[in-house]
CSV table of C-alpha atoms in Angstrom, one decimal:
chain,number,residue,atom,x,y,z
A,449,GLY,CA,24.5,182.9,78.6
A,450,ALA,CA,24.6,179.5,80.3
A,451,GLY,CA,23.9,176.5,78.2
A,452,VAL,CA,22.0,173.3,79.1
A,453,SER,CA,23.4,171.7,82.1
A,454,GLN,CA,23.1,168.1,83.3
A,455,SER,CA,24.0,166.4,86.5
A,456,PRO,CA,25.7,164.2,87.5
A,457,SER,CA,28.3,164.1,84.7
A,458,ASN,CA,29.0,160.5,85.6
A,459,LYS,CA,27.0,157.9,87.5
A,460,VAL,CA,28.0,154.4,88.4
A,461,THR,CA,25.2,152.3,90.0
A,462,GLU,CA,24.6,148.7,90.8
A,463,LYS,CA,22.1,146.7,88.9
A,464,GLY,CA,18.6,147.0,90.5
A,465,LYS,CA,19.2,150.4,92.0
A,466,ASP,CA,17.1,153.5,91.0
A,467,VAL,CA,18.9,156.6,89.5
A,468,GLU,CA,17.8,160.1,88.8
A,469,LEU,CA,19.4,162.3,86.1
A,470,ARG,CA,18.8,166.0,86.1
A,471,CYS,CA,18.6,168.5,83.3
A,472,ASP,CA,18.5,172.3,83.5
A,473,PRO,CA,17.5,173.8,80.2
A,474,ILE,CA,18.5,177.2,78.9
A,475,SER,CA,16.4,179.8,80.7
A,476,GLY,CA,13.2,180.6,78.7
A,477,HIS,CA,13.4,177.6,76.5
A,478,THR,CA,10.0,176.0,76.2
A,479,ALA,CA,10.7,172.5,74.9
A,480,LEU,CA,12.9,169.9,76.5
A,481,TYR,CA,14.0,166.5,75.1
A,482,TRP,CA,15.8,163.5,76.5
A,483,TYR,CA,17.9,161.2,74.3
A,484,ARG,CA,20.2,158.3,75.1
A,485,GLN,CA,23.3,157.1,73.3
A,486,SER,CA,24.3,153.5,73.8
A,487,LEU,CA,27.7,152.2,72.8
A,488,GLY,CA,27.9,152.1,69.0
A,489,GLN,CA,24.4,153.5,68.5
A,490,GLY,CA,23.0,156.8,67.4
A,491,LEU,CA,21.0,159.0,69.7
A,492,GLU,CA,17.7,157.5,70.6
A,493,PHE,CA,14.7,159.7,71.5
A,494,LEU,CA,13.2,159.1,74.9
A,495,ILE,CA,10.7,161.8,75.9
A,496,TYR,CA,9.7,165.3,75.0
A,497,PHE,CA,8.1,168.1,77.0
A,498,GLN,CA,6.5,171.2,75.4
A,499,GLY,CA,5.2,173.9,77.6
A,500,ASN,CA,2.2,172.7,79.6
A,501,SER,CA,1.2,170.0,77.2
A,502,ALA,CA,1.3,166.3,78.0
A,503,PRO,CA,4.8,164.9,77.4
A,504,ASP,CA,5.5,162.7,74.4
A,505,LYS,CA,6.7,159.5,76.0
A,506,SER,CA,6.8,157.4,72.9
A,507,GLY,CA,10.5,156.7,73.1
A,508,LEU,CA,10.7,155.4,76.6
A,509,PRO,CA,12.0,151.8,76.3
A,510,SER,CA,10.1,150.4,79.3
A,511,ASP,CA,7.9,151.4,82.3
A,512,ARG,CA,11.1,151.5,84.4
A,513,PHE,CA,11.8,154.9,82.7
A,514,SER,CA,9.9,158.0,83.7
A,515,ALA,CA,10.5,161.7,83.5
A,516,GLU,CA,9.0,164.9,84.8
A,517,ARG,CA,9.5,168.6,84.3
A,518,THR,CA,8.7,170.8,87.2
A,519,GLY,CA,7.6,174.4,86.7
A,520,GLY,CA,8.3,174.2,83.0
A,521,SER,CA,12.1,174.2,83.7
A,522,VAL,CA,14.2,171.5,85.3
A,523,SER,CA,13.6,168.0,84.3
A,524,THR,CA,14.4,164.7,86.0
A,525,LEU,CA,14.8,161.4,84.2
A,526,THR,CA,14.3,158.4,86.6
A,527,ILE,CA,15.3,154.9,85.9
A,528,GLN,CA,14.0,152.3,88.3
A,529,ARG,CA,15.6,148.9,88.9
A,530,THR,CA,18.5,149.7,86.6
A,531,GLN,CA,19.7,147.0,84.2
A,532,GLN,CA,23.1,146.7,82.5
A,533,GLU,CA,21.5,147.5,79.1
A,534,ASP,CA,20.6,150.9,80.6
A,535,SER,CA,24.3,151.9,80.5
A,536,ALA,CA,24.5,154.8,78.1
A,537,VAL,CA,25.1,158.5,77.8
A,538,TYR,CA,21.9,160.4,78.5
A,539,LEU,CA,21.6,163.7,76.7
A,540,CYS,CA,19.1,166.5,77.3
A,541,ALA,CA,18.3,169.3,74.8
A,542,SER,CA,16.1,172.3,74.9
A,543,THR,CA,14.7,174.6,72.2
A,544,SER,CA,13.4,178.2,72.1
A,545,ARG,CA,10.1,179.3,70.8
A,546,GLY,CA,10.5,180.5,67.2
A,547,THR,CA,13.6,178.4,66.6
A,548,GLU,CA,12.3,175.0,67.6
A,549,TYR,CA,14.3,173.3,64.9
A,550,GLU,CA,17.6,174.0,66.7
A,551,GLN,CA,18.2,171.8,69.7
A,552,TYR,CA,20.8,172.9,72.3
A,553,PHE,CA,22.3,169.9,73.9
A,554,GLY,CA,23.8,169.5,77.4
A,555,PRO,CA,27.0,167.7,78.1
A,556,GLY,CA,25.3,164.4,79.0
A,557,THR,CA,25.3,162.1,81.9
A,558,ARG,CA,27.3,158.9,81.5
A,559,LEU,CA,25.5,156.1,83.3
A,560,THR,CA,27.2,152.8,84.0
A,561,VAL,CA,25.3,150.0,85.6
A,562,THR,CA,27.5,147.3,87.1
B,348,ALA,CA,8.6,154.7,61.4
B,349,GLN,CA,11.5,156.8,60.2
B,350,ARG,CA,15.1,155.7,59.9
B,351,VAL,CA,18.4,157.4,59.2
B,352,THR,CA,21.4,155.5,57.9
B,353,GLN,CA,25.0,156.7,57.9
B,354,PRO,CA,27.0,153.8,56.3
B,355,GLU,CA,30.5,155.0,57.3
B,356,LYS,CA,31.6,154.9,60.9
B,357,LEU,CA,34.9,156.5,60.1
B,358,LEU,CA,36.0,158.6,57.1
B,359,SER,CA,39.6,159.7,56.8
B,360,VAL,CA,40.7,162.3,54.3
B,361,PHE,CA,43.7,164.5,53.8
B,362,LYS,CA,43.6,168.2,54.3
B,363,GLY,CA,42.5,170.0,51.2
B,364,ALA,CA,40.7,166.9,49.8
B,365,PRO,CA,36.9,166.9,49.2
B,366,VAL,CA,34.7,165.4,51.9
B,367,GLU,CA,31.3,163.7,51.5
B,368,LEU,CA,29.6,162.2,54.5
B,369,LYS,CA,26.7,160.0,53.4
B,370,CYS,CA,23.2,160.0,54.9
B,371,ASN,CA,20.2,158.1,53.7
B,372,TYR,CA,16.8,158.2,55.3
B,373,SER,CA,13.5,156.4,55.1
B,374,TYR,CA,10.3,158.2,55.9
B,375,SER,CA,6.9,158.2,54.1
B,376,GLY,CA,6.2,161.9,54.7
B,377,SER,CA,8.0,165.1,54.0
B,378,PRO,CA,11.0,165.2,56.4
B,379,GLU,CA,13.1,168.0,57.8
B,380,LEU,CA,16.8,167.0,57.8
B,381,PHE,CA,19.7,168.2,59.8
B,382,TRP,CA,23.4,167.7,60.3
B,383,TYR,CA,24.7,167.9,63.9
B,384,VAL,CA,28.4,167.9,64.8
B,385,GLN,CA,30.3,167.1,67.9
B,386,TYR,CA,33.9,168.4,68.1
B,387,SER,CA,36.2,166.8,70.6
B,388,ARG,CA,35.3,167.6,74.2
B,389,GLN,CA,32.4,169.8,73.0
B,390,ARG,CA,28.6,169.4,73.0
B,391,LEU,CA,26.5,168.2,70.1
B,392,GLN,CA,25.5,171.3,68.1
B,393,LEU,CA,23.5,172.0,64.9
B,394,LEU,CA,25.6,172.4,61.8
B,395,LEU,CA,22.9,172.9,59.2
B,396,ARG,CA,19.4,172.2,58.2
B,397,HIS,CA,18.1,171.5,54.7
B,398,ILE,CA,15.5,174.1,54.7
B,399,SER,CA,17.9,177.0,55.2
B,400,ARG,CA,20.0,175.9,52.2
B,401,GLU,CA,23.0,177.6,53.7
B,402,SER,CA,26.7,176.9,53.6
B,403,ILE,CA,28.1,176.6,57.1
B,404,LYS,CA,31.8,176.4,57.7
B,405,GLY,CA,32.1,175.5,54.0
B,406,PHE,CA,29.7,172.6,54.3
B,407,THR,CA,26.6,172.1,52.2
B,408,ALA,CA,23.9,169.4,52.1
B,409,ASP,CA,21.2,169.0,49.5
B,410,LEU,CA,18.1,167.0,50.1
B,411,ASN,CA,17.5,164.5,47.3
B,412,LYS,CA,14.0,163.1,47.7
B,413,GLY,CA,14.4,160.7,44.8
B,414,GLU,CA,17.4,159.0,46.4
B,415,THR,CA,16.2,159.8,50.0
B,416,SER,CA,19.6,161.2,50.7
B,417,PHE,CA,21.1,164.2,52.5
B,418,HIS,CA,24.8,163.9,52.0
B,419,LEU,CA,27.1,166.5,53.6
B,420,LYS,CA,29.8,167.9,51.4
B,421,LYS,CA,32.8,170.2,51.6
B,422,PRO,CA,35.2,170.8,48.7
B,423,PHE,CA,38.4,171.3,50.8
B,424,ALA,CA,38.7,169.6,54.2
B,425,GLN,CA,40.4,171.5,57.0
B,426,GLU,CA,42.0,170.0,60.1
B,427,GLU,CA,39.4,171.7,62.3
B,428,ASP,CA,36.7,169.7,60.5
B,429,SER,CA,37.7,166.6,62.4
B,430,ALA,CA,34.7,165.7,64.5
B,431,MET,CA,31.7,163.3,64.8
B,432,TYR,CA,28.9,164.1,62.4
B,433,TYR,CA,25.3,163.0,62.9
B,434,CYS,CA,22.5,163.1,60.3
B,435,ALA,CA,19.1,163.6,61.9
B,436,LEU,CA,15.5,163.7,60.7
B,437,SER,CA,12.4,165.4,62.1
B,438,ALA,CA,9.1,164.0,61.0
B,439,ALA,CA,6.2,166.2,60.2
B,440,GLY,CA,4.0,166.8,63.3
B,441,GLY,CA,6.5,165.0,65.4
B,442,GLY,CA,7.2,167.9,67.7
B,443,ASN,CA,10.7,168.3,66.4
B,444,LYS,CA,12.0,165.2,68.1
B,445,LEU,CA,14.9,163.9,66.1
B,446,THR,CA,15.8,160.5,64.7
B,447,PHE,CA,19.6,160.2,64.5
B,448,GLY,CA,21.9,158.1,62.4
B,449,THR,CA,24.8,156.3,64.2
B,450,GLY,CA,27.3,159.0,63.2
B,451,THR,CA,30.4,159.3,61.1
B,452,GLN,CA,33.8,160.2,62.6
B,453,LEU,CA,35.6,162.5,60.2
B,454,LYS,CA,39.3,162.5,60.5
B,455,VAL,CA,41.3,165.1,58.5
B,456,GLU,CA,44.9,164.2,58.2
B,457,LEU,CA,47.7,166.6,57.4
């Protein structure tokens, strides 16, 4: 079946603009994660959604970052007033109930802030 | 807070040689550890987890709590093993969110 999809694949934006990144998890997957990978860094956890529970936002680096998950499926990560340090690859992953240990990753969105 | 360290950015070996990708962690509780792999132009995917104690594609990894290590090993490297390898840790009660190392690029040369 289809895997996790993310859009856009690449996004170039000017400093100070807002951006929205989208993630479509695998159908039926209950949990969704956002990570980012900055140049030379490992993947950094941002936020996690599990079913109808309140999201775990402990990894969001600032209040410019927010995310929502509508209808328990699609998620949007929003970055307001982008800064150059926000440039990174943003990865989304989802997991299925019963095999929560295995995260299925999307292809990522490469964000470049100029 | 937990931390995962992969000391080597690049590891180059010849085909047929043994491979060991190092991973050390710091975490006060009982962690669950994973190796994820990203082949060229493919997505990040799970290679193995310590609980399963399986050998996947000839790779094994043993959790050593005394040394807080989870090194990935393969006795004979193959060209198709060339990829980026990430060690990751999931903390107890953490909702399976992962803390990743910075990754090691494995290059298997002919």
